Short mmCIF file of C-alpha atoms in Angstrom, two decimals:
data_model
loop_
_atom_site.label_atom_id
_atom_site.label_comp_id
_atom_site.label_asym_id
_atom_site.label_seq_id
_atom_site.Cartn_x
_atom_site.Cartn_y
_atom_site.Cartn_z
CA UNK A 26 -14.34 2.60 -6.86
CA UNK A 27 -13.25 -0.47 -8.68
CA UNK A 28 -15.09 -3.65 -8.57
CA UNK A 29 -13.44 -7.12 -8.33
CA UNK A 30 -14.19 -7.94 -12.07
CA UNK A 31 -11.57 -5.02 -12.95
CA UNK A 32 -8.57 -6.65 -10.88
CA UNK A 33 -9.05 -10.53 -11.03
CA UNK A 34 -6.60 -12.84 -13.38
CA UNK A 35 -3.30 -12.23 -12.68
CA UNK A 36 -2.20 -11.75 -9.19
CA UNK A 37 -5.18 -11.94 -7.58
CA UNK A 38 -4.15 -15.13 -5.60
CA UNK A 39 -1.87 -12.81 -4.11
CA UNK A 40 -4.63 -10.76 -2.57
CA UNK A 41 -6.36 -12.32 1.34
CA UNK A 42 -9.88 -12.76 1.16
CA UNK A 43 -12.71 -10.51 2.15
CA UNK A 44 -14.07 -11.72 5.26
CA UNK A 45 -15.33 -8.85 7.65
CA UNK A 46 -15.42 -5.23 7.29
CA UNK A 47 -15.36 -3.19 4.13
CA UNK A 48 -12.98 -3.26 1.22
CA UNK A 49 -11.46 -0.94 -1.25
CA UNK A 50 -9.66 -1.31 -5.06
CA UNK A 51 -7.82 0.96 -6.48
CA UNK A 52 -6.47 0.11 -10.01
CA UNK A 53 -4.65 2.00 -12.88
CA UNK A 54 -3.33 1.00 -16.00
CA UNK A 55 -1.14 2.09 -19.18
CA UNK A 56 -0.93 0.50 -22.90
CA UNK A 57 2.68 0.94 -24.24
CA UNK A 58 3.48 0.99 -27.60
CA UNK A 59 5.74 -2.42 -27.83
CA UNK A 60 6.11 -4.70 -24.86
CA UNK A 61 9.63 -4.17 -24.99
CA UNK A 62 9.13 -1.19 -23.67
CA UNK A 63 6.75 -1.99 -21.45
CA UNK A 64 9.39 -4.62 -20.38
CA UNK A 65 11.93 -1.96 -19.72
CA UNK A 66 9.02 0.39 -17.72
CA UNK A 67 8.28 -1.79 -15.53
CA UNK A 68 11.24 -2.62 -13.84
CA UNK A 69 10.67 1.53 -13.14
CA UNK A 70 7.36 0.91 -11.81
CA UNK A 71 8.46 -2.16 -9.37
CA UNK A 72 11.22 -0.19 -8.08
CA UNK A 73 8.65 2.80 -7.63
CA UNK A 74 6.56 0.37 -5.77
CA UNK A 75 9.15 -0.50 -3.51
CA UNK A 76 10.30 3.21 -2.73
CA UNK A 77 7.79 3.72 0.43
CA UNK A 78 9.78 6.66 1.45
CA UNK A 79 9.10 8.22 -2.21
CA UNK A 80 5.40 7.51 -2.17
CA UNK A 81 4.17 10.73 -1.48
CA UNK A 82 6.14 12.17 -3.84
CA UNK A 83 5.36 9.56 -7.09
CA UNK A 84 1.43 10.31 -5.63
CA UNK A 85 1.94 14.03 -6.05
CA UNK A 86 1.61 14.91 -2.60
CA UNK A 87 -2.13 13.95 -2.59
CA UNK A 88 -1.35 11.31 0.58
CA UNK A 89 -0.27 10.66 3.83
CA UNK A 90 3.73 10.60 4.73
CA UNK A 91 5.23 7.42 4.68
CA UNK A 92 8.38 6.13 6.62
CA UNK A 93 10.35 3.33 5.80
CA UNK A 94 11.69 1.14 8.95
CA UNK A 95 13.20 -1.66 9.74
CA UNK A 96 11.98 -4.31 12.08
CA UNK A 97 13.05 -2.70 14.98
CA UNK A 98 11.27 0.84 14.10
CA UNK A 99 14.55 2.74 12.56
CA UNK A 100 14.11 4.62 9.48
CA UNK A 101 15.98 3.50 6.38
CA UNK A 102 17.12 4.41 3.00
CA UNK A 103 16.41 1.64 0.80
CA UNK A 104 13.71 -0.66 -1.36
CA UNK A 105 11.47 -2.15 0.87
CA UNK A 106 11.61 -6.11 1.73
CA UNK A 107 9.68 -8.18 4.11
CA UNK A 108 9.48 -7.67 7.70
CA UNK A 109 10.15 -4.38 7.11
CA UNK A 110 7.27 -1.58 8.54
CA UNK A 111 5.62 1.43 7.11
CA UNK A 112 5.35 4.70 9.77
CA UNK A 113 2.21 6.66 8.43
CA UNK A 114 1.64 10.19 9.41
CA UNK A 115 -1.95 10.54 8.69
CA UNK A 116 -3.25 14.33 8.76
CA UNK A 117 -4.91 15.37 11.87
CA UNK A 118 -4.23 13.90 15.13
CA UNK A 119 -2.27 10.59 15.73
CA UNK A 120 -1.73 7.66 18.28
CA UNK A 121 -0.85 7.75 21.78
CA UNK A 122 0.26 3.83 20.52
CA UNK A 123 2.03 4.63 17.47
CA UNK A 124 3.82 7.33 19.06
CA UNK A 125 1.37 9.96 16.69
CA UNK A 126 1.83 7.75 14.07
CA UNK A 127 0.32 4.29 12.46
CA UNK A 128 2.42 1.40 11.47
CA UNK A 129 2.17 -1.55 9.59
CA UNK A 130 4.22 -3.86 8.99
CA UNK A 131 5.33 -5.39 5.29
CA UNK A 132 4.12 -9.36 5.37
CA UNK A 133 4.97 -10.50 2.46
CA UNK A 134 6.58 -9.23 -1.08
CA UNK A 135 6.16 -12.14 -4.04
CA UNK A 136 7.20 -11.88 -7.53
CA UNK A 137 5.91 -14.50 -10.24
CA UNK A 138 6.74 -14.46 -13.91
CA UNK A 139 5.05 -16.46 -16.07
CA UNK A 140 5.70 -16.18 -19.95
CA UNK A 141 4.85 -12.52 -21.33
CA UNK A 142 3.25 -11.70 -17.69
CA UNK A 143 4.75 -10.06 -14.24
CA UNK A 144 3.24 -9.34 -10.57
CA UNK A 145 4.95 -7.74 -7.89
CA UNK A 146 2.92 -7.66 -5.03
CA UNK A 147 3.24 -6.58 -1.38
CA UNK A 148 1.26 -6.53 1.39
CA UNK A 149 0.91 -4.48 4.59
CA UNK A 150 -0.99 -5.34 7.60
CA UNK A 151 -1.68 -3.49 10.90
CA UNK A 152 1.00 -3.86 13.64
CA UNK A 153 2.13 -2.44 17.02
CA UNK A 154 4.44 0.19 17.56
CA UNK A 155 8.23 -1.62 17.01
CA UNK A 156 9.38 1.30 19.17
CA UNK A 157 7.45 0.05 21.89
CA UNK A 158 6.51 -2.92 24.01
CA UNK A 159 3.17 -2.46 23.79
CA UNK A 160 1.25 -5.07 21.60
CA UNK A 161 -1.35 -3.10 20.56
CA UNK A 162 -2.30 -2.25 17.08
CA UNK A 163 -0.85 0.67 15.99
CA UNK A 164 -3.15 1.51 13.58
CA UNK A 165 -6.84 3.01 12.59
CA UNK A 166 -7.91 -0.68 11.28
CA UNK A 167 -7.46 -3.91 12.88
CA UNK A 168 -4.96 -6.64 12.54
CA UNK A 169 -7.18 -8.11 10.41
CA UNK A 170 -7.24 -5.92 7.52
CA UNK A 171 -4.72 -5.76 4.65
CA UNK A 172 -3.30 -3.65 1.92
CA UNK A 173 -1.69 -5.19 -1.21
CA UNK A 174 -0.07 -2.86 -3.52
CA UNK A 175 0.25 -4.76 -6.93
CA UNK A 176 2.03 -4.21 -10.22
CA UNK A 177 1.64 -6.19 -13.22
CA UNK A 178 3.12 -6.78 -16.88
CA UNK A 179 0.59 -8.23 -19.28
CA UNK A 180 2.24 -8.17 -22.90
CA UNK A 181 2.73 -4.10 -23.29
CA UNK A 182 0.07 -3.36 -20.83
CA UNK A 183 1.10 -2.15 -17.01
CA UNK A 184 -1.18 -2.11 -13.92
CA UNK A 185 -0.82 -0.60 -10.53
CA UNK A 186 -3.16 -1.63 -8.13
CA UNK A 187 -3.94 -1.14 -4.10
CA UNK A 188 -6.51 -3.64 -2.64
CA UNK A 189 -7.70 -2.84 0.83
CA UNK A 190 -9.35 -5.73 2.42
CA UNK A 191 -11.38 -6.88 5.55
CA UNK A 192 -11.06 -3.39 7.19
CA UNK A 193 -12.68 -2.83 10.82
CA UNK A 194 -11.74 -0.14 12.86
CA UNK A 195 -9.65 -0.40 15.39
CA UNK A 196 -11.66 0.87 18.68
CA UNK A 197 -10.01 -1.73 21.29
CA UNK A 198 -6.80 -0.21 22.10
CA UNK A 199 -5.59 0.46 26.10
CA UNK A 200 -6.41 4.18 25.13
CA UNK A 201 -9.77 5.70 24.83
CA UNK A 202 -8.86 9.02 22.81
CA UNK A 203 -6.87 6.37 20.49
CA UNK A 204 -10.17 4.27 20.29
CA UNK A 205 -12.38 7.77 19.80
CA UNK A 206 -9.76 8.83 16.66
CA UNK A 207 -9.85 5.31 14.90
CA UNK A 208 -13.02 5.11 15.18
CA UNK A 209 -13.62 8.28 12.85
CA UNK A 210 -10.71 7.81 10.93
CA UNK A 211 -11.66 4.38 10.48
CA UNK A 212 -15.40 5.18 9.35
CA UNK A 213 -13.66 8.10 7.41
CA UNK A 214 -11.85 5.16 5.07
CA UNK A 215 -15.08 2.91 5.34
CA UNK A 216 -16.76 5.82 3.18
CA UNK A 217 -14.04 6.21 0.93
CA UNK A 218 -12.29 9.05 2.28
CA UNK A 219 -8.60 6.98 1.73
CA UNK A 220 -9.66 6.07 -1.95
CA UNK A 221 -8.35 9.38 -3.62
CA UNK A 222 -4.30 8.73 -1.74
CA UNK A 223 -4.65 5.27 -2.90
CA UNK A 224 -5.48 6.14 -6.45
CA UNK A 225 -3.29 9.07 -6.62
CA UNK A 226 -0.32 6.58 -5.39
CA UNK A 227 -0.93 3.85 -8.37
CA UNK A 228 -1.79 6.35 -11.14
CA UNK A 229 1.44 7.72 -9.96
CA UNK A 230 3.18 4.92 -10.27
CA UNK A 231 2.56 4.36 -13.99
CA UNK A 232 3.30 8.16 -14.80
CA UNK A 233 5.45 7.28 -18.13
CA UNK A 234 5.88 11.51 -18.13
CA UNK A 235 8.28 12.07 -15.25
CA UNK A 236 10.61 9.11 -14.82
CA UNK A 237 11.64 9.76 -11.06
CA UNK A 238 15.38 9.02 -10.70
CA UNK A 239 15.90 6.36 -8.77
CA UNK A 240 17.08 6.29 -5.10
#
């Protein structure tokens, strides 16, 4: 996996500290041949980014299934903005919270531009079930881990990055079967196991072959 050396500089403020837990990078990037079309790319590559519903399919099918919802929990057809959650069907067995799945929900989305550079960043964190009442995490990890998903311009030179930080599994739900399947799903991502979907998603993302029509 990536260390921090290959990801700080540009965007990076964007990205919570690492506190508790383990932490993951996953980073990708492509050289164009003028940065005027790199320019024109990566407006392709931020609206990729904010596909969710598409992400499986720009990853190759090497991932989990993700959703698209609203605040309230309903599935929608659209780019993704903040507030906004992410339904994840994970292989295997889900929730008795998340209604078989795992949520998260979309915190923040910034954008900076600053002379010949670009980041889009978003990032996810852990949430309950918006279908629900229930205010437990929905989720393998905690409330205190994060996922940002990053893109960046630098002259003619694109990134796509996922940055996983302060995960802890989540083992302190109302459910002890929930608690049991975190906690191996959860170790499962400590060891790396969720590195391959991540890096399949932003080496996806930057695939210059297939241009993916958008939505």
């Amino acid at each position: 996996m990536e260390t921090d050396e290959e990801y700080n500089g540009l965007g990076a403020a964007h990205v919570p500290a690492q506190q508790t837990g383990s932490e993951m990078n996953a980073v990708e990037k492509i050289e164009l041949a003028s940065e005027g079309e790199a320019v024109h790319f990566f407006k392709t590559v931020k609206d990729r980014l904010l596909d969710v519903n598409r992400w499986t399919e720009i990853a190759g099918g090497a991932m989990s299934d993700f959703f698209l919802t609203d605040e309230h929990g309903n599935l929608v057809q659209r780019k993704a903005t903040g507030g906004d959650h992410i339904r994840i069907d994970i292989p295997g067995p889900g929730t008795q919270t998340g209604g078989g799945y795992d949520w998260v929900t979309i915190e923040e989305i910034k954008l900076e531009v600053l002379y010949d550079t670009e980041v889009l960043s978003m990032t996810a964190r852990p949430s309950a079930n918006p279908l629900t009442a229930s205010e437990d995490t929905a989720h393998f990890l905690t409330k205190a881990a994060t996922s940002t998903f990053q893109v960046k311009r630098i002259g003619n030179t694109i990134y796509a990055e996922e940055h996983g930080r302060n995960e802890v599994p989540n083992t302190d739900t109302e459910h002890t079967l929930d608690n049991i399947r975190n906690t191996f799903v959860g170790w499962g991502a400590k060891v790396g196991f969720s590195y391959p979907q991540w890096k399949a998603l932003v080496k996806g993302l930057l695939n210059h072959d297939h241009l993916y029509p958008s939505a």
